[in-house]
PDB file of C-alpha atoms in Angstrom:
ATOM      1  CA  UNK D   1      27.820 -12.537  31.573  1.00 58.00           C
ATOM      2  CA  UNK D   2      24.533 -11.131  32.183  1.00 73.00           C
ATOM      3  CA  UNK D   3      21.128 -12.330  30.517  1.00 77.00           C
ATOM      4  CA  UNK D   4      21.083  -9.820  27.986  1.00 72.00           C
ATOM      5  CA  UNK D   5      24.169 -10.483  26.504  1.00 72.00           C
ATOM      6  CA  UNK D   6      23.283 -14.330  26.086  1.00 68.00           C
ATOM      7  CA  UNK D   7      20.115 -13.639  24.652  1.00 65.00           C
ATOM      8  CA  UNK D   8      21.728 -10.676  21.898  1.00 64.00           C
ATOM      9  CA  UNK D   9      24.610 -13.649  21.587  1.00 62.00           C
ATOM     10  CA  UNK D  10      21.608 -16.016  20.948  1.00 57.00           C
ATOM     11  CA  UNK D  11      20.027 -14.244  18.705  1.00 58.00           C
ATOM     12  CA  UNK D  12      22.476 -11.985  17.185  1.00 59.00           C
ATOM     13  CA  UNK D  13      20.752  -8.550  16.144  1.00 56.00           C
ATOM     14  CA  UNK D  14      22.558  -8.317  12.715  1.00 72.00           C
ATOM     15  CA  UNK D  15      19.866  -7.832   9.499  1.00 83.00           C
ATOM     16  CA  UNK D  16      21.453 -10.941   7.258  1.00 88.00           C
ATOM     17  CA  UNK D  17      22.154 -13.021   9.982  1.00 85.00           C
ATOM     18  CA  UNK D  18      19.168 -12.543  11.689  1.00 86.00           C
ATOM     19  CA  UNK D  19      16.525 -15.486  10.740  1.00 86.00           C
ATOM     20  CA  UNK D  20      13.595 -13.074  10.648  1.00 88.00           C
ATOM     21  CA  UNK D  21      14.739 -10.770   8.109  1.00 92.00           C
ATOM     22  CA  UNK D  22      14.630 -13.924   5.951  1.00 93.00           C
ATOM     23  CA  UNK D  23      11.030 -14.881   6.935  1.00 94.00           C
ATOM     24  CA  UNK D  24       9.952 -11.307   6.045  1.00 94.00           C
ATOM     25  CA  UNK D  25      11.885 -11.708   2.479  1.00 96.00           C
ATOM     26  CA  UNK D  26      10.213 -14.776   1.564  1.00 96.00           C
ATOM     27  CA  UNK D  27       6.452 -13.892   3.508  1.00 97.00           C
ATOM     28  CA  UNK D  28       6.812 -10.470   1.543  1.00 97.00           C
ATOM     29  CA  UNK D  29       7.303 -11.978  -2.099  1.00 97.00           C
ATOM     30  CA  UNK D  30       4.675 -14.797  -0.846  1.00 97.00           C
ATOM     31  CA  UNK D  31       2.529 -12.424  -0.509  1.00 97.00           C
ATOM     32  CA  UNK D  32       3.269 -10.087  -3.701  1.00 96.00           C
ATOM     33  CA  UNK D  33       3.243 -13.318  -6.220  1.00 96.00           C
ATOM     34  CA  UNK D  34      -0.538 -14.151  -4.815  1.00 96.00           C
ATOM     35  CA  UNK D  35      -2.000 -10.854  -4.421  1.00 96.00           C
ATOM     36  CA  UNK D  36      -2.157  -9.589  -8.431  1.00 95.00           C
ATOM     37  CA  UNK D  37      -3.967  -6.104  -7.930  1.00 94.00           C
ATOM     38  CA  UNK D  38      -5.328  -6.847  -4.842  1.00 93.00           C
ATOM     39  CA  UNK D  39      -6.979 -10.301  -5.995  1.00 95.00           C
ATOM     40  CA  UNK D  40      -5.664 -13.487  -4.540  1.00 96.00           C
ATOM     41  CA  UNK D  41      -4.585 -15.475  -7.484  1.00 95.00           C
ATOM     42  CA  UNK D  42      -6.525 -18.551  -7.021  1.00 93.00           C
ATOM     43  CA  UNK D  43      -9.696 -16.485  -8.101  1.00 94.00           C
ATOM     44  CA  UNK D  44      -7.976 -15.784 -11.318  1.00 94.00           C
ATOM     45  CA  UNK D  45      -7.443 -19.527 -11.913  1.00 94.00           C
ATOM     46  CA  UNK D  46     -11.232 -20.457 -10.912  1.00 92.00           C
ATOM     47  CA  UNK D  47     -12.018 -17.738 -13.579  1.00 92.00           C
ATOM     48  CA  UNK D  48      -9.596 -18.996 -16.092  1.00 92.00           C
ATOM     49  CA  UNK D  49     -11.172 -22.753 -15.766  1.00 90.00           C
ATOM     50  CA  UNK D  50     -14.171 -21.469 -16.047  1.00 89.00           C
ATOM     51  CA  UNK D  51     -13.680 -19.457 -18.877  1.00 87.00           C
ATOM     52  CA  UNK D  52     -11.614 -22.743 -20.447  1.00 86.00           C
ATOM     53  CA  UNK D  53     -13.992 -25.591 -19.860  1.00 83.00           C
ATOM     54  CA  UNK D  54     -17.238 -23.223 -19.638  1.00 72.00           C
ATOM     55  CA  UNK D  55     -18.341 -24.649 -16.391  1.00 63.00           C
ATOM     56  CA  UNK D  56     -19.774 -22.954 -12.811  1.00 57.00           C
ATOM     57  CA  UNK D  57     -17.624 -23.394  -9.592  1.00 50.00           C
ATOM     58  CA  UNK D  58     -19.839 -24.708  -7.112  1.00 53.00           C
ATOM     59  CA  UNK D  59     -23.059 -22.570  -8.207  1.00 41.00           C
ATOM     60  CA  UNK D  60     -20.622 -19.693  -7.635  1.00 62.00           C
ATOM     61  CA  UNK D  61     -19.900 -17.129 -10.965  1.00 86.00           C
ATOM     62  CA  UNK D  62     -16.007 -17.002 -10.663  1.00 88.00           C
ATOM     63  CA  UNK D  63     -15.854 -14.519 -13.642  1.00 91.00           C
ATOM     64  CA  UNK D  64     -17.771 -12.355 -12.174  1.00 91.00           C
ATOM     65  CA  UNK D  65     -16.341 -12.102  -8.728  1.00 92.00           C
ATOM     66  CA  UNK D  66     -12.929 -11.581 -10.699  1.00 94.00           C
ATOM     67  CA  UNK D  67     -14.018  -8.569 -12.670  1.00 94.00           C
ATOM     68  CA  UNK D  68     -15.968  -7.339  -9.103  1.00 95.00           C
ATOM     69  CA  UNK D  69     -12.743  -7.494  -7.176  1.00 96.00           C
ATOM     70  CA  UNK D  70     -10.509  -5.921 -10.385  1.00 96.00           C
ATOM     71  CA  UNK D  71     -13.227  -3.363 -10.781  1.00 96.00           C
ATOM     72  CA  UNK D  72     -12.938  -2.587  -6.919  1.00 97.00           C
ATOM     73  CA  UNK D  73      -9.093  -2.812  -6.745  1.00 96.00           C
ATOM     74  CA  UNK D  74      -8.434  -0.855  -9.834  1.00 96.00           C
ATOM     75  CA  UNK D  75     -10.867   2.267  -9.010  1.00 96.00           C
ATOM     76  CA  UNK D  76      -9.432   2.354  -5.281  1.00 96.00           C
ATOM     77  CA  UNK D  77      -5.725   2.325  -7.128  1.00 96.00           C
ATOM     78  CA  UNK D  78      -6.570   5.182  -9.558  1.00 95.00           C
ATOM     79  CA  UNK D  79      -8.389   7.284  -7.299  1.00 96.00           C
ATOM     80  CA  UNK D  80      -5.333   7.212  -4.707  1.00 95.00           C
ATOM     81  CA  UNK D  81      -2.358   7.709  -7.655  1.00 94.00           C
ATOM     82  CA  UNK D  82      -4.941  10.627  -8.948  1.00 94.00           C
ATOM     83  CA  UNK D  83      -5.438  12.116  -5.657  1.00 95.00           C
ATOM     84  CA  UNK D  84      -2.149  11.740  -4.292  1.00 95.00           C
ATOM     85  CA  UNK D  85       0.354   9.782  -6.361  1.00 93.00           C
ATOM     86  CA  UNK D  86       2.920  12.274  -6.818  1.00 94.00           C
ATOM     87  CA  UNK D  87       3.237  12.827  -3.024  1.00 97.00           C
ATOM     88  CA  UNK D  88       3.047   9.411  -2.244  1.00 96.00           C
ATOM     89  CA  UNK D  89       6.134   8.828  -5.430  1.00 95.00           C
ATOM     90  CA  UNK D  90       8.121  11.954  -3.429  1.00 97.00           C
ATOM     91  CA  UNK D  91       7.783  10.061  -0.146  1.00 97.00           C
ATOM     92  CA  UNK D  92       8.919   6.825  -1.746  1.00 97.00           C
ATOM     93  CA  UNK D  93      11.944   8.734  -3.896  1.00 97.00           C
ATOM     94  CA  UNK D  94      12.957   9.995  -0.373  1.00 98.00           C
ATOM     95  CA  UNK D  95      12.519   7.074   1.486  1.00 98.00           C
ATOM     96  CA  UNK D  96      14.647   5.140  -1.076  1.00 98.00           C
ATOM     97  CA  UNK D  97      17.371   7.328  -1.090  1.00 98.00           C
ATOM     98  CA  UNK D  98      17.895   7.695   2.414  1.00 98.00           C
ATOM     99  CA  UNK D  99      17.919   4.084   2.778  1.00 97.00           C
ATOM    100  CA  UNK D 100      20.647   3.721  -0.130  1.00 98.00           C
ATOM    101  CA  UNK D 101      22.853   6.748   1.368  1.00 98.00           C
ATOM    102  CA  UNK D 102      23.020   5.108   4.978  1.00 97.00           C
ATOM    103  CA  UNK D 103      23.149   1.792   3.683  1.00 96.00           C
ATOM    104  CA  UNK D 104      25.722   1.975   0.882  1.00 96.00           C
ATOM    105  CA  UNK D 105      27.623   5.403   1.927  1.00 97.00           C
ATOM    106  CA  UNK D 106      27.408   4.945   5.194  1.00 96.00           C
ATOM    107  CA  UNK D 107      27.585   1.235   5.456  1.00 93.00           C
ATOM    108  CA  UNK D 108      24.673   0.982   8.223  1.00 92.00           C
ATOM    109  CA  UNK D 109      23.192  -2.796   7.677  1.00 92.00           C
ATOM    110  CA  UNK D 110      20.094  -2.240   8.872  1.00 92.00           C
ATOM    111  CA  UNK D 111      19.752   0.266   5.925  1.00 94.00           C
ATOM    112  CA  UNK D 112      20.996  -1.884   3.497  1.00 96.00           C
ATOM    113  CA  UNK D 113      18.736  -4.501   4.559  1.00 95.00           C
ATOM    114  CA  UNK D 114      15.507  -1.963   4.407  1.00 95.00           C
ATOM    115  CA  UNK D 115      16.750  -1.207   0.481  1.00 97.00           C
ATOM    116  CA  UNK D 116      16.813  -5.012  -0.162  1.00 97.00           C
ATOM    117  CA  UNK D 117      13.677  -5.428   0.971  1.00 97.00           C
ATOM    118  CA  UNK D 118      11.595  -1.957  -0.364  1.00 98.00           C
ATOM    119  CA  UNK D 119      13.511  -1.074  -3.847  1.00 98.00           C
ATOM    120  CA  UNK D 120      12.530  -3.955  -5.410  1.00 98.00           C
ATOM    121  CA  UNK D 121       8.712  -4.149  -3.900  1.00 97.00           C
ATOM    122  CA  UNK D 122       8.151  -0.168  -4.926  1.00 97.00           C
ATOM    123  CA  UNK D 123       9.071  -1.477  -8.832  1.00 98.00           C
ATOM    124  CA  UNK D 124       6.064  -3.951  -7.967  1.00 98.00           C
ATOM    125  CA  UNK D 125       3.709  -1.850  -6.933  1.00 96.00           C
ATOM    126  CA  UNK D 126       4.603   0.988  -9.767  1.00 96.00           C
ATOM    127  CA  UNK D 127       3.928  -1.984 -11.918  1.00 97.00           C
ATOM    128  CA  UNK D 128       0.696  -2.841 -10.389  1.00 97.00           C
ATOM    129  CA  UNK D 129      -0.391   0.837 -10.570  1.00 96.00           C
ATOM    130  CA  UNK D 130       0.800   1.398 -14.181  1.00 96.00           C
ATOM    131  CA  UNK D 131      -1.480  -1.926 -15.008  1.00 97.00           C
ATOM    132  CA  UNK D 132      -4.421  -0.970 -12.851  1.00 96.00           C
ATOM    133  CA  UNK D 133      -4.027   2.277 -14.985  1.00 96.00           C
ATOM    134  CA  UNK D 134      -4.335   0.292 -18.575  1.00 96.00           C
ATOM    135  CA  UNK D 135      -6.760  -1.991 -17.739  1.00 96.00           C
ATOM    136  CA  UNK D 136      -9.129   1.106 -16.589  1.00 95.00           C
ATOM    137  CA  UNK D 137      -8.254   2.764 -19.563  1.00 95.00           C
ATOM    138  CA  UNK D 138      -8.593  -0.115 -21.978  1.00 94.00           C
ATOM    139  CA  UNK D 139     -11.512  -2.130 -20.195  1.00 90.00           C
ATOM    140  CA  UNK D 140     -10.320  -5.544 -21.590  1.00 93.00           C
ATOM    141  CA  UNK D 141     -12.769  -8.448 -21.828  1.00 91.00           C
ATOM    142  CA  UNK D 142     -12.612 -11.473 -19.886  1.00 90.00           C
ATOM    143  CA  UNK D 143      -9.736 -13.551 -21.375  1.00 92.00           C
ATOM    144  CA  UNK D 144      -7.597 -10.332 -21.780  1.00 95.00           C
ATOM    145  CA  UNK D 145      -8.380  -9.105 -18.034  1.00 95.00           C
ATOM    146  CA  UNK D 146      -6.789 -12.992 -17.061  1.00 95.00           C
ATOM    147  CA  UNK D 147      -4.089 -12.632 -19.553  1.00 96.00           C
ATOM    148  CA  UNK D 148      -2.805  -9.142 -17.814  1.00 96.00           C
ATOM    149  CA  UNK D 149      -3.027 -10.645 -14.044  1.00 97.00           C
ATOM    150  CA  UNK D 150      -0.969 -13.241 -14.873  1.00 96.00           C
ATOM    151  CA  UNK D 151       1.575 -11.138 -17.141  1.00 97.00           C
ATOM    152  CA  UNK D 152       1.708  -9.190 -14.221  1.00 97.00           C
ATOM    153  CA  UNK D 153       2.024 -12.193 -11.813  1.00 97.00           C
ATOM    154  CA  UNK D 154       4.685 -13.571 -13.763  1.00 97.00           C
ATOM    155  CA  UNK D 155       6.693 -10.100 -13.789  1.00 98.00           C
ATOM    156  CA  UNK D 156       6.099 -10.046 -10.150  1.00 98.00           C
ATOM    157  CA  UNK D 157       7.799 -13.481  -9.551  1.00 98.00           C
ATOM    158  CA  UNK D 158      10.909 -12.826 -11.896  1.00 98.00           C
ATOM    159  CA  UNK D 159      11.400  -9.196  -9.777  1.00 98.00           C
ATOM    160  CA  UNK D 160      10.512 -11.571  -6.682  1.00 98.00           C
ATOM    161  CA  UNK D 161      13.660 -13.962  -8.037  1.00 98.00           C
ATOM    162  CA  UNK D 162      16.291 -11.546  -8.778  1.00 98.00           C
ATOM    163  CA  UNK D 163      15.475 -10.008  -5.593  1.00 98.00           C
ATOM    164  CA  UNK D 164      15.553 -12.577  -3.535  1.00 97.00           C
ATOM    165  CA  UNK D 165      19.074 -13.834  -5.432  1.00 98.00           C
ATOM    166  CA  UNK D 166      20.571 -10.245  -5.052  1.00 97.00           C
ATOM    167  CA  UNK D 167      19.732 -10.433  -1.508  1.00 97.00           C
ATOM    168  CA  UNK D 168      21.325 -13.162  -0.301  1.00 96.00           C
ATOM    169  CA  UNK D 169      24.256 -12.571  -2.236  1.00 96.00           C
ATOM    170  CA  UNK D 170      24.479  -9.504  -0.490  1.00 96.00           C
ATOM    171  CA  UNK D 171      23.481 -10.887   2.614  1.00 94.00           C
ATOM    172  CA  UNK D 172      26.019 -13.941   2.383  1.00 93.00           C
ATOM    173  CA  UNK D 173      28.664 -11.376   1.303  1.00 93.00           C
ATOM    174  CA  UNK D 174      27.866  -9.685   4.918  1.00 91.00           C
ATOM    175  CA  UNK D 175      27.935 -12.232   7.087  1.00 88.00           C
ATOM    176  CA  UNK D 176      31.467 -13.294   5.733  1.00 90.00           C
ATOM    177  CA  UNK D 177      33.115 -10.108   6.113  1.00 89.00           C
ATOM    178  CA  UNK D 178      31.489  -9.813   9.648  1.00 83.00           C
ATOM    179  CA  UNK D 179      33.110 -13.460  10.320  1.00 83.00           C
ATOM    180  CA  UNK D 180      36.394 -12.206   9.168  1.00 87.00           C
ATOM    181  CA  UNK D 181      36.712  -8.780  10.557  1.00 81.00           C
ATOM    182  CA  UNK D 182      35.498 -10.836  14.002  1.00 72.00           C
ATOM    183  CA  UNK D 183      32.630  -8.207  13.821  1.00 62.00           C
TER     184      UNK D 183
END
């Protein structure tokens, strides 16, 4: 036995076997739970308790960095779906089905894996545009602007959830017909 095939048996290449592909999962929706339209989600609480108990965090406005940082996030967000959303929505449409055919037709893993990981982040991110959309429409004031990031937070974590569940359903499902078929 040569050295690659104890370090491919060590590490065994497989997508739902594989320990990184898990990492990524649970980095990804990490990630997409704390980042609510490009704001990290601690400055929306700052702003909320200051908007609660009327009070200044550390000489530092946190209402007003929130609505900076929305303001900045939502005109970058409109001015790329208005410029080129419907390409970038083609690209995605594409990319999603060729995932699904090789994955689910075509039983590749890898694929299937890919899906798991992208379907369910694109519906986040068409969420995130479709709010960065109504709040530059609407122009909320503060408590409304803190109401929608965490509506959308919260929507975020349940589509986090069920992915995450569906995953390793699938993923468990995998690995024991791969331990059965002596794949």
């Amino acid at each position: 036995m040569d050295i690659y095939d104890s370090v491919f048996e060590l590490i065994d290449m497989r997508s739902f076997s594989n320990l990184w592909y898990w990492i990524v999962l649970a980095v990804m929706w990490s990630s997409a739970s704390h980042w609510v339209l490009g704001v990290p989600y601690d400055v929306v609480q700052r702003a909320r308790n200051q908007l609660n108990n009327g009070q200044s965090d550390q000489s530092r406005d946190a209402l007003n960095d929130l609505e900076d940082l929305v303001r900045l996030n939502i005109n970058r967000m409109t001015y790329i779906s208005d410029l080129s959303g419907l390409w970038l929505m083609s690209f995605l449409f594409f990319l999603l089905s060729s995932l699904f055919t090789l994955g689910f037709v075509y039983r590749l893993e890898f694929s299937q894996a890919l899906f798991l990981l992208l379907f369910p982040l694109s519906v986040v991110i068409l969420l995130t545009v479709r709010k960065a959309l109504e709040i530059h429409r609407d122009s909320p004031a503060r408590a409304d602007l803190i109401n929608h990031l965490g509506r959308l937070r919260f929507q975020t974590q349940l589509i986090g959830m069920f992915s995450i569940l569906v995953t390793s359903m699938w993923g468990m499902y995998q690995n024991i017909s791969a331990m059965v078929l002596g794949i």
